[in-house]
CSV table of C-alpha atoms in Angstrom, one decimal:
chain,number,residue,atom,x,y,z
A,50,UNK,CA,75.5,-3.0,-54.2
A,51,UNK,CA,71.7,-2.1,-54.2
A,52,UNK,CA,68.8,-4.5,-53.8
A,53,UNK,CA,66.3,-4.3,-56.5
A,54,UNK,CA,62.6,-5.6,-56.6
A,55,UNK,CA,61.1,-7.1,-59.8
A,56,UNK,CA,58.0,-5.2,-60.9
A,57,UNK,CA,56.8,-7.8,-63.5
A,58,UNK,CA,57.6,-11.4,-63.8
A,59,UNK,CA,59.9,-12.7,-66.7
A,60,UNK,CA,62.2,-15.4,-67.7
A,61,UNK,CA,65.6,-15.2,-69.4
A,62,UNK,CA,68.2,-17.7,-70.4
A,63,UNK,CA,71.6,-17.2,-68.7
A,64,UNK,CA,74.5,-19.5,-69.4
A,65,UNK,CA,72.2,-22.0,-71.2
A,66,UNK,CA,69.9,-22.3,-68.1
A,67,UNK,CA,66.4,-20.8,-68.0
A,68,UNK,CA,65.9,-18.4,-65.0
A,69,UNK,CA,62.4,-17.3,-63.9
A,70,UNK,CA,62.2,-14.0,-61.9
A,71,UNK,CA,58.9,-13.6,-60.2
A,72,UNK,CA,57.2,-10.3,-59.4
A,73,UNK,CA,58.3,-9.0,-56.0
A,74,UNK,CA,61.5,-11.1,-56.1
A,75,UNK,CA,64.6,-9.3,-54.7
A,76,UNK,CA,68.0,-9.4,-56.4
A,77,UNK,CA,71.2,-7.6,-56.1
A,78,UNK,CA,72.1,-5.1,-58.8
A,79,UNK,CA,75.3,-7.2,-59.5
A,80,UNK,CA,73.1,-10.1,-60.7
A,81,UNK,CA,73.6,-10.9,-64.3
A,82,UNK,CA,69.8,-11.0,-64.9
A,83,UNK,CA,69.7,-7.4,-63.9
A,84,UNK,CA,72.0,-6.2,-66.6
A,85,UNK,CA,69.8,-5.6,-69.7
A,86,UNK,CA,66.5,-5.8,-67.8
A,87,UNK,CA,66.8,-2.7,-65.5
A,88,UNK,CA,63.4,-1.5,-66.8
A,89,UNK,CA,61.8,-4.4,-65.0
A,90,UNK,CA,63.1,-3.5,-61.5
A,91,UNK,CA,62.8,-0.8,-58.9
A,92,UNK,CA,64.6,0.2,-55.8
A,93,UNK,CA,63.2,-1.5,-52.7
A,94,UNK,CA,63.1,1.9,-51.0
A,95,UNK,CA,61.1,3.4,-53.7
A,96,UNK,CA,58.6,0.5,-53.5
A,97,UNK,CA,58.4,0.7,-49.7
A,98,UNK,CA,57.8,4.4,-49.6
A,99,UNK,CA,55.0,4.2,-52.3
A,100,UNK,CA,53.4,1.3,-50.4
A,101,UNK,CA,53.4,3.4,-47.2
A,102,UNK,CA,51.6,6.2,-49.1
A,103,UNK,CA,49.0,3.8,-50.5
A,104,UNK,CA,48.2,2.1,-47.2
A,105,UNK,CA,44.9,3.0,-45.5
A,106,UNK,CA,45.1,5.0,-42.3
A,107,UNK,CA,44.4,3.1,-39.1
A,108,UNK,CA,41.6,4.5,-37.0
A,109,UNK,CA,42.4,5.1,-33.4
A,110,UNK,CA,40.6,2.8,-30.9
A,111,UNK,CA,40.6,5.4,-28.2
A,112,UNK,CA,39.6,9.0,-28.1
A,113,UNK,CA,42.3,11.7,-27.6
A,114,UNK,CA,41.9,13.9,-24.5
A,115,UNK,CA,38.8,16.1,-24.9
A,116,UNK,CA,37.8,14.2,-28.1
A,117,UNK,CA,34.4,12.5,-28.2
A,118,UNK,CA,34.0,9.3,-30.1
A,119,UNK,CA,30.9,8.5,-32.3
A,120,UNK,CA,29.5,5.4,-30.7
A,121,UNK,CA,26.0,4.0,-30.7
A,122,UNK,CA,24.1,4.5,-27.4
A,123,UNK,CA,23.4,1.5,-25.2
A,124,UNK,CA,20.3,3.0,-23.6
A,125,UNK,CA,18.1,2.1,-26.5
A,126,UNK,CA,19.1,-1.6,-26.2
A,127,UNK,CA,18.7,-1.5,-22.5
A,128,UNK,CA,15.2,0.1,-22.7
A,129,UNK,CA,14.0,-2.6,-25.1
A,130,UNK,CA,15.2,-5.4,-22.7
A,131,UNK,CA,13.9,-3.9,-19.6
A,132,UNK,CA,10.1,-4.6,-20.1
A,133,UNK,CA,10.8,-8.2,-20.7
A,134,UNK,CA,12.8,-8.5,-17.5
A,135,UNK,CA,10.1,-6.6,-15.5
A,136,UNK,CA,7.4,-9.0,-16.8
A,137,UNK,CA,9.5,-12.0,-15.6
A,138,UNK,CA,9.9,-10.3,-12.1
A,139,UNK,CA,6.1,-9.9,-11.8
A,140,UNK,CA,5.5,-13.6,-12.2
A,141,UNK,CA,7.5,-14.5,-9.1
């Protein structure tokens, strides 16, 4: 008994009742809808492994030992603020 994932939505009549299978829906391979529509399903393991390959890499927030991070310097912002602060100090 394997779990299958629907790749594309479709509807089918089973036992006189319409049944809609949505994209991404999971069913067991013993489900009557699966028989005859195998081409519309894939293994969950296959989908998850492909999804892991497609996902974007996550950037580390901290540098590894000995590694330098590329960050903007704060000295330029501090230098632009210091003359205004100095002018306020001269008034008092």
